[in-house]
Amino acid sequence: MLKSLTKINLTTQIFIGMALGIAAGALFGEGILPLANPLADLFLRLLKMIIVPLIITSIISGVTGVGGAGSLGRMGIKTLAYYVTTSMLAILTGQLLVNIISPGVGAELGLQSQPQAVDASDQSLFGILLRMIPVNPIEAMAEGQILPIIFFCILFGIFMIQLEGKKREGLQNLFEAGFEVMMKLTGFVIALAPLGVFGLIARIVATTGFEPFKSLGIYFITVVAALIIHAVITLPLLLKLLGKLSATKYVKAMSPALMTAFSTSSSSATLPLTLECAENRAGISNRTTSFVMPLGATINMDGTALYECVAVIFIAQAYGIDLTMPQQAMVAITALLASIGAAGIPMAGLVMMSIVLKAVGLPLEGIGLILAVDRLLDMCRTTVNVWSDSCGTAIIGRSEGETEILQERSE
Ligand code: ASP
């Protein structure tokens, strides 16, 4: 029995975990929590344990693997161009849909509802950039501040390349071996994904229920529809046109990561799986994945950008405020910045929304209106965030001359 169970591939196992999680959460309600909580927490803690050492070893070996300042600069520019283009496309899709459907017009939301305390601490563009520089790299590592860690590791890698002979070789071997160990460790944690996903999903279904959809149903549908258009039409088109790759095959290869993104609502926690699937299931080189993916998990968030834009326009509609064209443009630009600044953790997008609201002079309390469905939308947008990182990595891999991607690999 156990033998035949382990024969089922990982994707199916995770899918079964998810389906059983929904059923158990709906059937037993909070009664499932004593089982779901430990499974969910165990899996999440193991994933979080991996993130920092994985990012450090992956970025440093990635930067040294790319080789030379020239190719690093070229790859960096391609990566950033992809991030900004796809995030803007996502924002435009959301903007179009929310203006057509107008879910907030006349919505019965009880506008006096709970004002939320929102951390609007320095979220200007300069503030975001400044916070990328760690005052103390060790502290950043201890606290798991991903962007400052990445910043330090990229610099460390760049200057490591400038060492000569044995010194450089020694360090490079050390980080490459460290990265291999972390990937093996990741493989071990991934085997637990079906159980973890079961726990996470059962917990969400048991605690959130279906009540919030009564008043926010149309808003919810608008966000999800826009996310689906971006994930199913826009990104696959880019994958086909720029990478000459089939999205159906690629989604199959990346599915364990996508399902984990959905269950954890965290791009960072999903990063170990994203790397594993891209390298071992899709056949993208370590040189590309280890540079593009950690960066993408932190700053490329198409789903979050789209969501920020739809949510803010929805809030304006609910308050009966008509946004002018320049204000709509302002929403689009600040939504992009907010998505770049948001950390890859659950509900980060909700907190960052304050900068978009402030930019067009809407009350921060507006966030209180959409809180009820944020949890579920977080799951959906995180999945799109990880899918966009994945597509970007494949496209950049192809543009760097990789021909092995998606060639006769199954599991
Ligand atoms: N949870 C999202 C992520 O990790 C960020 C967000 O809240 O939008 O990708």
CSV table of C-alpha atoms and ligand atoms in Angstrom, one decimal:
chain,number,residue,atom,x,y,z
A,1,MET,CA,0.0,0.0,0.0
A,2,LEU,CA,2.7,2.5,1.1
A,3,LYS,CA,4.8,1.4,-1.8
A,4,SER,CA,2.1,2.1,-4.3
A,5,LEU,CA,1.4,5.5,-2.6
A,6,THR,CA,5.0,6.6,-3.0
A,7,LYS,CA,4.8,5.6,-6.7
A,8,ILE,CA,2.2,8.4,-7.3
A,9,ASN,CA,4.1,11.4,-8.5
A,10,LEU,CA,4.6,14.4,-6.3
A,11,THR,CA,2.2,16.7,-8.2
A,12,THR,CA,-0.6,14.2,-7.7
A,13,GLN,CA,0.3,13.6,-4.1
A,14,ILE,CA,0.1,17.4,-3.4
A,15,PHE,CA,-3.1,17.6,-5.3
A,16,ILE,CA,-4.6,14.9,-3.2
A,17,GLY,CA,-3.4,16.6,-0.1
A,18,MET,CA,-5.1,19.8,-1.2
A,19,ALA,CA,-8.4,18.1,-2.1
A,20,LEU,CA,-8.5,16.2,1.2
A,21,GLY,CA,-7.7,19.4,3.0
A,22,ILE,CA,-10.7,21.2,1.5
A,23,ALA,CA,-12.9,18.2,2.3
A,24,ALA,CA,-11.6,17.9,5.9
A,25,GLY,CA,-11.9,21.6,6.6
A,26,ALA,CA,-15.4,21.8,5.3
A,27,LEU,CA,-16.6,18.6,6.9
A,28,PHE,CA,-15.0,18.9,10.4
A,29,GLY,CA,-14.7,22.7,10.7
A,30,GLU,CA,-12.4,23.7,13.6
A,31,GLY,CA,-12.4,20.0,14.8
A,32,ILE,CA,-9.7,19.4,12.2
A,33,LEU,CA,-7.3,21.9,13.7
A,34,PRO,CA,-5.6,19.6,16.2
A,35,LEU,CA,-4.4,17.6,13.2
A,36,ALA,CA,-4.1,20.4,10.6
A,37,ASN,CA,-2.1,22.8,12.8
A,38,PRO,CA,0.9,20.6,13.6
A,39,LEU,CA,1.2,19.4,10.0
A,40,ALA,CA,1.0,23.0,8.6
A,41,ASP,CA,3.4,24.4,11.1
A,42,LEU,CA,5.9,21.6,10.7
A,43,PHE,CA,6.0,22.1,7.0
A,44,LEU,CA,6.2,25.9,7.2
A,45,ARG,CA,8.9,25.9,9.7
A,46,LEU,CA,11.0,23.5,7.6
A,47,LEU,CA,10.6,25.6,4.6
A,48,LYS,CA,11.5,28.8,6.5
A,49,MET,CA,14.5,27.0,7.9
A,50,ILE,CA,15.9,26.5,4.4
A,51,ILE,CA,15.3,30.0,2.9
A,52,VAL,CA,18.2,32.1,4.2
A,53,PRO,CA,21.0,29.5,3.7
A,54,LEU,CA,19.5,28.6,0.3
A,55,ILE,CA,19.4,32.2,-0.8
A,56,ILE,CA,22.9,32.9,0.3
A,57,THR,CA,24.5,29.9,-1.3
A,58,SER,CA,22.3,30.1,-4.4
A,59,ILE,CA,23.0,33.8,-5.1
A,60,ILE,CA,26.7,33.7,-4.4
A,61,SER,CA,27.2,30.6,-6.5
A,62,GLY,CA,24.8,32.0,-9.1
A,63,VAL,CA,26.7,35.3,-9.4
A,64,THR,CA,30.1,33.6,-9.7
A,65,GLY,CA,28.6,31.0,-12.1
A,66,VAL,CA,27.2,33.7,-14.5
A,67,GLY,CA,30.9,34.7,-14.8
A,68,GLY,CA,32.2,38.2,-15.3
A,69,ALA,CA,30.7,41.6,-14.9
A,70,GLY,CA,29.6,41.7,-18.5
A,71,SER,CA,27.3,38.7,-18.5
A,72,LEU,CA,26.1,39.6,-15.1
A,73,GLY,CA,25.0,43.0,-16.2
A,74,ARG,CA,23.3,41.6,-19.3
A,75,MET,CA,21.4,39.0,-17.3
A,76,GLY,CA,20.5,41.6,-14.7
A,77,ILE,CA,19.1,44.0,-17.3
A,78,LYS,CA,17.1,41.2,-18.9
A,79,THR,CA,15.7,40.1,-15.6
A,80,LEU,CA,14.7,43.6,-14.5
A,81,ALA,CA,13.1,44.3,-18.0
A,82,TYR,CA,11.1,41.1,-17.7
A,83,TYR,CA,9.9,41.9,-14.1
A,84,VAL,CA,8.8,45.4,-15.0
A,85,THR,CA,7.1,44.5,-18.3
A,86,THR,CA,5.1,41.6,-16.9
A,87,SER,CA,4.1,43.5,-13.7
A,88,MET,CA,2.9,46.4,-15.8
A,89,LEU,CA,0.9,44.0,-18.1
A,90,ALA,CA,-0.7,42.5,-15.0
A,91,ILE,CA,-1.6,45.9,-13.6
A,92,LEU,CA,-3.2,46.9,-17.0
A,93,THR,CA,-5.2,43.8,-17.0
A,94,GLY,CA,-6.5,44.4,-13.5
A,95,GLN,CA,-7.2,48.0,-14.2
A,96,LEU,CA,-9.2,47.3,-17.3
A,97,LEU,CA,-11.3,44.6,-15.6
A,98,VAL,CA,-12.0,46.6,-12.4
A,99,ASN,CA,-13.1,49.6,-14.5
A,100,ILE,CA,-15.4,47.5,-16.7
A,101,ILE,CA,-16.9,45.4,-13.9
A,102,SER,CA,-17.0,48.2,-11.3
A,103,PRO,CA,-17.5,45.9,-8.4
A,104,GLY,CA,-17.3,48.8,-5.8
A,105,VAL,CA,-20.0,50.9,-7.3
A,106,GLY,CA,-22.9,50.8,-4.9
A,107,ALA,CA,-21.4,48.0,-2.9
A,108,GLU,CA,-23.0,47.5,0.6
A,109,LEU,CA,-19.9,47.5,2.7
A,110,GLY,CA,-20.8,49.4,5.8
A,111,LEU,CA,-18.2,52.1,5.3
A,112,GLN,CA,-17.9,53.0,8.9
A,113,SER,CA,-16.3,49.5,9.4
A,114,GLN,CA,-13.2,49.0,11.5
A,115,PRO,CA,-10.3,51.3,10.6
A,116,GLN,CA,-7.2,49.3,10.4
A,117,ALA,CA,-3.9,50.3,11.9
A,118,VAL,CA,-1.6,50.2,8.9
A,119,ASP,CA,2.2,50.5,8.9
A,120,ALA,CA,2.8,53.2,6.4
A,121,SER,CA,6.4,53.8,7.5
A,122,ASP,CA,8.7,55.1,4.9
A,123,GLN,CA,7.4,53.4,1.8
A,124,SER,CA,8.6,56.0,-0.7
A,125,LEU,CA,10.7,54.7,-3.6
A,126,PHE,CA,13.8,56.0,-2.0
A,127,GLY,CA,12.8,54.4,1.3
A,128,ILE,CA,12.4,51.1,-0.4
A,129,LEU,CA,15.8,51.4,-2.2
A,130,LEU,CA,17.5,52.5,1.0
A,131,ARG,CA,16.2,49.6,3.0
A,132,MET,CA,17.8,47.2,0.4
A,133,ILE,CA,21.2,48.0,1.9
A,134,PRO,CA,21.7,46.1,5.1
A,135,VAL,CA,23.3,48.1,7.9
A,136,ASN,CA,24.5,44.8,9.3
A,137,PRO,CA,24.4,41.8,6.9
A,138,ILE,CA,24.5,39.3,9.8
A,139,GLU,CA,21.4,41.0,11.4
A,140,ALA,CA,19.6,40.9,8.0
A,141,MET,CA,20.4,37.1,7.8
A,142,ALA,CA,19.3,36.6,11.4
A,143,GLU,CA,16.0,38.4,10.8
A,144,GLY,CA,15.5,36.9,7.3
A,145,GLN,CA,15.3,40.2,5.5
A,146,ILE,CA,15.5,38.8,2.0
A,147,LEU,CA,16.2,41.9,-0.1
A,148,PRO,CA,19.1,43.1,2.0
A,149,ILE,CA,20.5,39.6,2.0
A,150,ILE,CA,20.3,39.4,-1.8
A,151,PHE,CA,21.9,42.9,-2.1
A,152,PHE,CA,24.9,41.8,0.1
A,153,CYS,CA,25.3,38.4,-1.6
A,154,ILE,CA,25.3,39.9,-5.1
A,155,LEU,CA,28.1,42.3,-4.1
A,156,PHE,CA,29.9,39.5,-2.3
A,157,GLY,CA,29.7,37.3,-5.4
A,158,ILE,CA,30.9,40.2,-7.7
A,159,PHE,CA,34.0,40.8,-5.6
A,160,MET,CA,34.7,37.2,-5.1
A,161,ILE,CA,35.1,36.8,-8.8
A,162,GLN,CA,37.9,39.3,-8.6
A,163,LEU,CA,40.0,37.1,-6.3
A,164,GLU,CA,42.7,35.0,-8.1
A,165,GLY,CA,43.6,31.3,-8.2
A,166,LYS,CA,43.3,29.1,-5.1
A,167,LYS,CA,41.6,31.7,-2.9
A,168,ARG,CA,38.7,32.1,-5.4
A,169,GLU,CA,38.5,28.4,-6.1
A,170,GLY,CA,38.3,27.5,-2.5
A,171,LEU,CA,35.5,30.0,-1.8
A,172,GLN,CA,33.6,29.1,-5.0
A,173,ASN,CA,33.8,25.4,-4.1
A,174,LEU,CA,32.5,26.1,-0.7
A,175,PHE,CA,29.5,28.0,-1.8
A,176,GLU,CA,28.7,25.6,-4.7
A,177,ALA,CA,28.9,22.6,-2.3
A,178,GLY,CA,26.8,24.5,0.2
A,179,PHE,CA,24.2,25.1,-2.4
A,180,GLU,CA,24.1,21.4,-3.4
A,181,VAL,CA,23.6,20.5,0.2
A,182,MET,CA,20.8,22.9,0.5
A,183,MET,CA,19.1,21.5,-2.6
A,184,LYS,CA,19.3,18.0,-1.2
A,185,LEU,CA,17.8,19.2,2.0
A,186,THR,CA,15.1,20.9,0.0
A,187,GLY,CA,14.4,17.6,-1.7
A,188,PHE,CA,13.8,16.0,1.7
A,189,VAL,CA,11.4,18.8,2.9
A,190,ILE,CA,9.6,18.6,-0.4
A,191,ALA,CA,8.7,15.0,0.2
A,192,LEU,CA,6.6,16.3,3.1
A,193,ALA,CA,4.7,18.8,0.9
A,194,PRO,CA,1.6,16.7,0.5
A,195,LEU,CA,1.0,16.5,4.2
A,196,GLY,CA,1.9,20.2,4.8
A,197,VAL,CA,-0.4,21.3,2.0
A,198,PHE,CA,-3.2,19.2,3.5
A,199,GLY,CA,-2.7,20.9,6.9
A,200,LEU,CA,-2.5,24.4,5.5
A,201,ILE,CA,-5.6,24.1,3.3
A,202,ALA,CA,-7.7,22.3,6.0
A,203,ARG,CA,-6.7,25.1,8.4
A,204,ILE,CA,-7.8,27.8,6.0
A,205,VAL,CA,-11.1,26.2,5.0
A,206,ALA,CA,-11.9,25.5,8.7
A,207,THR,CA,-11.1,29.0,9.9
A,208,THR,CA,-12.1,31.3,7.0
A,209,GLY,CA,-15.3,29.6,5.8
A,210,PHE,CA,-17.4,31.1,3.0
A,211,GLU,CA,-19.1,34.0,4.8
A,212,PRO,CA,-16.9,36.9,3.4
A,213,PHE,CA,-18.1,36.2,-0.1
A,214,LYS,CA,-21.6,37.5,0.5
A,215,SER,CA,-20.6,41.2,0.3
A,216,LEU,CA,-17.3,41.0,-1.5
A,217,GLY,CA,-18.1,38.3,-4.1
A,218,ILE,CA,-17.9,40.5,-7.2
A,219,TYR,CA,-14.7,42.1,-6.1
A,220,PHE,CA,-13.2,38.7,-5.4
A,221,ILE,CA,-14.3,37.5,-8.8
A,222,THR,CA,-12.8,40.6,-10.5
A,223,VAL,CA,-9.4,40.0,-9.0
A,224,VAL,CA,-9.4,36.3,-9.7
A,225,ALA,CA,-10.6,36.8,-13.3
A,226,ALA,CA,-7.8,39.3,-13.9
A,227,LEU,CA,-5.2,36.9,-12.3
A,228,ILE,CA,-6.5,34.1,-14.5
A,229,ILE,CA,-6.2,36.2,-17.7
A,230,HIS,CA,-2.6,37.1,-16.8
A,231,ALA,CA,-1.6,33.6,-15.8
A,232,VAL,CA,-3.4,31.7,-18.6
A,233,ILE,CA,-3.1,34.1,-21.5
A,234,THR,CA,-0.4,36.8,-21.1
A,235,LEU,CA,2.4,34.8,-19.5
A,236,PRO,CA,1.9,31.7,-21.7
A,237,LEU,CA,2.0,34.0,-24.7
A,238,LEU,CA,5.3,35.5,-23.6
A,239,LEU,CA,6.6,32.0,-22.8
A,240,LYS,CA,5.7,30.9,-26.4
A,241,LEU,CA,6.9,34.0,-28.2
A,242,LEU,CA,10.1,34.8,-26.3
A,243,GLY,CA,11.0,31.3,-25.0
A,244,LYS,CA,9.5,29.0,-27.7
A,245,LEU,CA,8.2,26.9,-24.8
A,246,SER,CA,4.9,25.2,-24.1
A,247,ALA,CA,3.1,26.6,-21.1
A,248,THR,CA,1.2,23.3,-20.6
A,249,LYS,CA,4.4,21.3,-20.2
A,250,TYR,CA,6.0,24.0,-18.1
A,251,VAL,CA,3.1,24.3,-15.7
A,252,LYS,CA,3.3,20.6,-15.2
A,253,ALA,CA,6.9,20.8,-14.3
A,254,MET,CA,6.4,23.7,-11.9
A,255,SER,CA,3.1,22.4,-10.4
A,256,PRO,CA,4.5,21.3,-7.0
A,257,ALA,CA,5.9,24.9,-6.5
A,258,LEU,CA,2.6,26.5,-7.7
A,259,MET,CA,0.5,24.4,-5.4
A,260,THR,CA,2.8,25.2,-2.5
A,261,ALA,CA,2.6,28.9,-3.3
A,262,PHE,CA,-1.2,28.6,-3.2
A,263,SER,CA,-1.1,26.8,0.2
A,264,THR,CA,1.5,28.9,1.9
A,265,SER,CA,0.7,32.4,0.5
A,266,SER,CA,4.5,33.0,0.5
A,267,SER,CA,6.8,33.3,-2.5
A,268,SER,CA,9.8,33.2,-0.1
A,269,ALA,CA,8.7,30.0,1.6
A,270,THR,CA,8.0,28.5,-1.8
A,271,LEU,CA,11.4,29.4,-3.2
A,272,PRO,CA,13.1,26.1,-2.3
A,273,LEU,CA,10.4,24.3,-4.4
A,274,THR,CA,10.5,26.8,-7.2
A,275,LEU,CA,14.3,26.3,-7.6
A,276,GLU,CA,14.0,22.5,-7.3
A,277,CYS,CA,11.2,22.2,-9.9
A,278,ALA,CA,12.9,24.6,-12.3
A,279,GLU,CA,16.2,22.8,-12.2
A,280,ASN,CA,15.3,19.2,-11.8
A,281,ARG,CA,11.9,19.0,-13.5
A,282,ALA,CA,12.2,21.6,-16.2
A,283,GLY,CA,15.9,21.3,-16.8
A,284,ILE,CA,16.8,25.0,-16.5
A,285,SER,CA,20.5,25.6,-15.7
A,286,ASN,CA,21.6,26.4,-12.2
A,287,ARG,CA,23.3,29.4,-13.6
A,288,THR,CA,20.0,31.0,-14.5
A,289,THR,CA,17.7,29.7,-11.7
A,290,SER,CA,20.0,30.6,-8.9
A,291,PHE,CA,20.3,34.2,-10.1
A,292,VAL,CA,16.8,34.9,-11.4
A,293,MET,CA,14.5,33.1,-9.0
A,294,PRO,CA,15.6,34.4,-5.5
A,295,LEU,CA,15.4,37.9,-7.0
A,296,GLY,CA,12.1,37.2,-8.6
A,297,ALA,CA,10.6,35.8,-5.4
A,298,THR,CA,11.3,39.1,-3.7
A,299,ILE,CA,10.7,41.8,-6.3
A,300,ASN,CA,8.7,40.3,-9.2
A,301,MET,CA,5.1,40.1,-8.0
A,302,ASP,CA,2.7,40.3,-10.9
A,303,GLY,CA,-0.2,39.0,-8.9
A,304,THR,CA,0.4,41.4,-6.1
A,305,ALA,CA,0.8,44.4,-8.5
A,306,LEU,CA,-2.5,43.5,-10.2
A,307,TYR,CA,-4.2,43.0,-6.8
A,308,GLU,CA,-3.0,46.3,-5.5
A,309,CYS,CA,-4.4,48.1,-8.5
A,310,VAL,CA,-7.8,46.4,-8.5
A,311,ALA,CA,-8.2,46.7,-4.7
A,312,VAL,CA,-7.5,50.5,-4.7
A,313,ILE,CA,-9.8,51.3,-7.5
A,314,PHE,CA,-12.4,49.1,-5.9
A,315,ILE,CA,-12.0,51.1,-2.6
A,316,ALA,CA,-12.3,54.4,-4.5
A,317,GLN,CA,-15.5,53.1,-6.2
A,318,ALA,CA,-16.9,52.0,-2.8
A,319,TYR,CA,-16.3,55.5,-1.4
A,320,GLY,CA,-18.0,57.0,-4.5
A,321,ILE,CA,-14.8,58.6,-5.7
A,322,ASP,CA,-14.2,58.9,-9.4
A,323,LEU,CA,-10.5,58.6,-10.2
A,324,THR,CA,-9.3,60.8,-13.0
A,325,MET,CA,-7.0,59.5,-15.7
A,326,PRO,CA,-3.8,60.9,-14.1
A,327,GLN,CA,-4.9,59.3,-10.8
A,328,GLN,CA,-5.5,56.0,-12.5
A,329,ALA,CA,-1.9,56.3,-13.9
A,330,MET,CA,-0.7,57.1,-10.4
A,331,VAL,CA,-2.4,54.0,-9.1
A,332,ALA,CA,-0.7,51.9,-11.8
A,333,ILE,CA,2.8,53.2,-11.0
A,334,THR,CA,2.5,53.0,-7.3
A,335,ALA,CA,1.0,49.5,-7.5
A,336,LEU,CA,4.2,48.5,-9.3
A,337,LEU,CA,6.4,50.0,-6.6
A,338,ALA,CA,4.3,48.5,-3.9
A,339,SER,CA,4.6,45.0,-5.4
A,340,ILE,CA,8.4,45.5,-5.7
A,341,GLY,CA,8.6,46.6,-2.1
A,342,ALA,CA,6.3,43.8,-0.8
A,343,ALA,CA,8.1,40.9,0.9
A,344,GLY,CA,7.3,37.4,-0.2
A,345,ILE,CA,5.4,36.7,2.9
A,346,PRO,CA,1.6,36.3,3.6
A,347,MET,CA,-0.4,39.5,3.5
A,348,ALA,CA,2.6,41.7,2.6
A,349,GLY,CA,0.6,43.1,-0.3
A,350,LEU,CA,-2.2,44.3,2.0
A,351,VAL,CA,0.3,46.3,4.1
A,352,MET,CA,2.0,47.8,1.1
A,353,MET,CA,-1.4,49.0,-0.2
A,354,SER,CA,-1.1,52.0,2.0
A,355,ILE,CA,1.4,53.6,-0.4
A,356,VAL,CA,-1.1,53.3,-3.3
A,357,LEU,CA,-4.0,54.6,-1.3
A,358,LYS,CA,-1.9,57.5,0.0
A,359,ALA,CA,-0.7,58.4,-3.5
A,360,VAL,CA,-4.2,59.1,-4.7
A,361,GLY,CA,-5.5,60.5,-1.3
A,362,LEU,CA,-7.8,57.7,-0.3
A,363,PRO,CA,-8.3,56.9,3.3
A,364,LEU,CA,-6.1,54.1,4.7
A,365,GLU,CA,-9.2,52.7,6.5
A,366,GLY,CA,-10.3,51.5,3.0
A,367,ILE,CA,-8.0,48.5,3.6
A,368,GLY,CA,-10.5,47.4,6.3
A,369,LEU,CA,-13.1,46.9,3.6
A,370,ILE,CA,-11.3,44.2,1.7
A,371,LEU,CA,-9.7,42.4,4.6
A,372,ALA,CA,-12.3,39.6,4.8
A,373,VAL,CA,-11.3,38.1,1.4
A,374,ASP,CA,-7.6,39.0,1.5
A,375,ARG,CA,-6.5,35.6,2.8
A,376,LEU,CA,-7.9,33.8,-0.2
A,377,LEU,CA,-6.8,36.4,-2.7
A,378,ASP,CA,-3.3,36.2,-1.2
A,379,MET,CA,-3.2,32.5,-2.1
A,380,CYS,CA,-4.2,33.2,-5.7
A,381,ARG,CA,-1.9,36.2,-6.2
A,382,THR,CA,1.1,34.4,-4.7
A,383,THR,CA,0.5,31.5,-7.1
A,384,VAL,CA,0.6,34.1,-10.0
A,385,ASN,CA,3.8,35.7,-8.5
A,386,VAL,CA,5.6,32.3,-8.5
A,387,TRP,CA,4.3,31.5,-12.0
A,388,SER,CA,5.6,34.7,-13.3
A,389,ASP,CA,9.0,34.1,-11.7
A,390,SER,CA,9.0,30.7,-13.3
A,391,CYS,CA,8.1,32.0,-16.8
A,392,GLY,CA,10.8,34.7,-16.5
A,393,THR,CA,13.5,32.2,-15.5
A,394,ALA,CA,12.6,30.0,-18.5
A,395,ILE,CA,12.6,32.9,-20.9
A,396,ILE,CA,15.9,34.3,-19.7
A,397,GLY,CA,17.4,30.8,-19.7
A,398,ARG,CA,16.4,30.5,-23.4
A,399,SER,CA,17.7,33.9,-24.2
A,400,GLU,CA,21.1,32.8,-22.7
A,401,GLY,CA,21.2,29.9,-25.2
A,402,GLU,CA,19.8,27.0,-23.1
A,403,THR,CA,18.3,24.3,-25.2
A,404,GLU,CA,17.7,21.7,-22.6
A,405,ILE,CA,14.6,23.3,-21.1
A,406,LEU,CA,11.6,20.9,-21.0
A,407,GLN,CA,13.5,18.3,-23.0
A,408,GLU,CA,12.2,14.9,-22.1
A,409,ARG,CA,12.0,15.3,-18.5
A,410,SER,CA,9.0,14.0,-16.5
A,411,GLU,CA,9.5,14.0,-12.8
B,1,ASP,N1,1.9,36.8,-0.3
B,1,ASP,C1,2.5,37.3,-1.4
B,1,ASP,C2,3.8,36.6,-1.8
B,1,ASP,O1,4.5,36.0,-1.0
B,1,ASP,C3,2.8,38.8,-1.3
B,1,ASP,C4,1.5,39.5,-1.1
B,1,ASP,O2,1.0,39.6,0.0
B,1,ASP,O3,1.0,40.0,-2.1
B,1,ASP,O4,4.1,36.5,-3.0
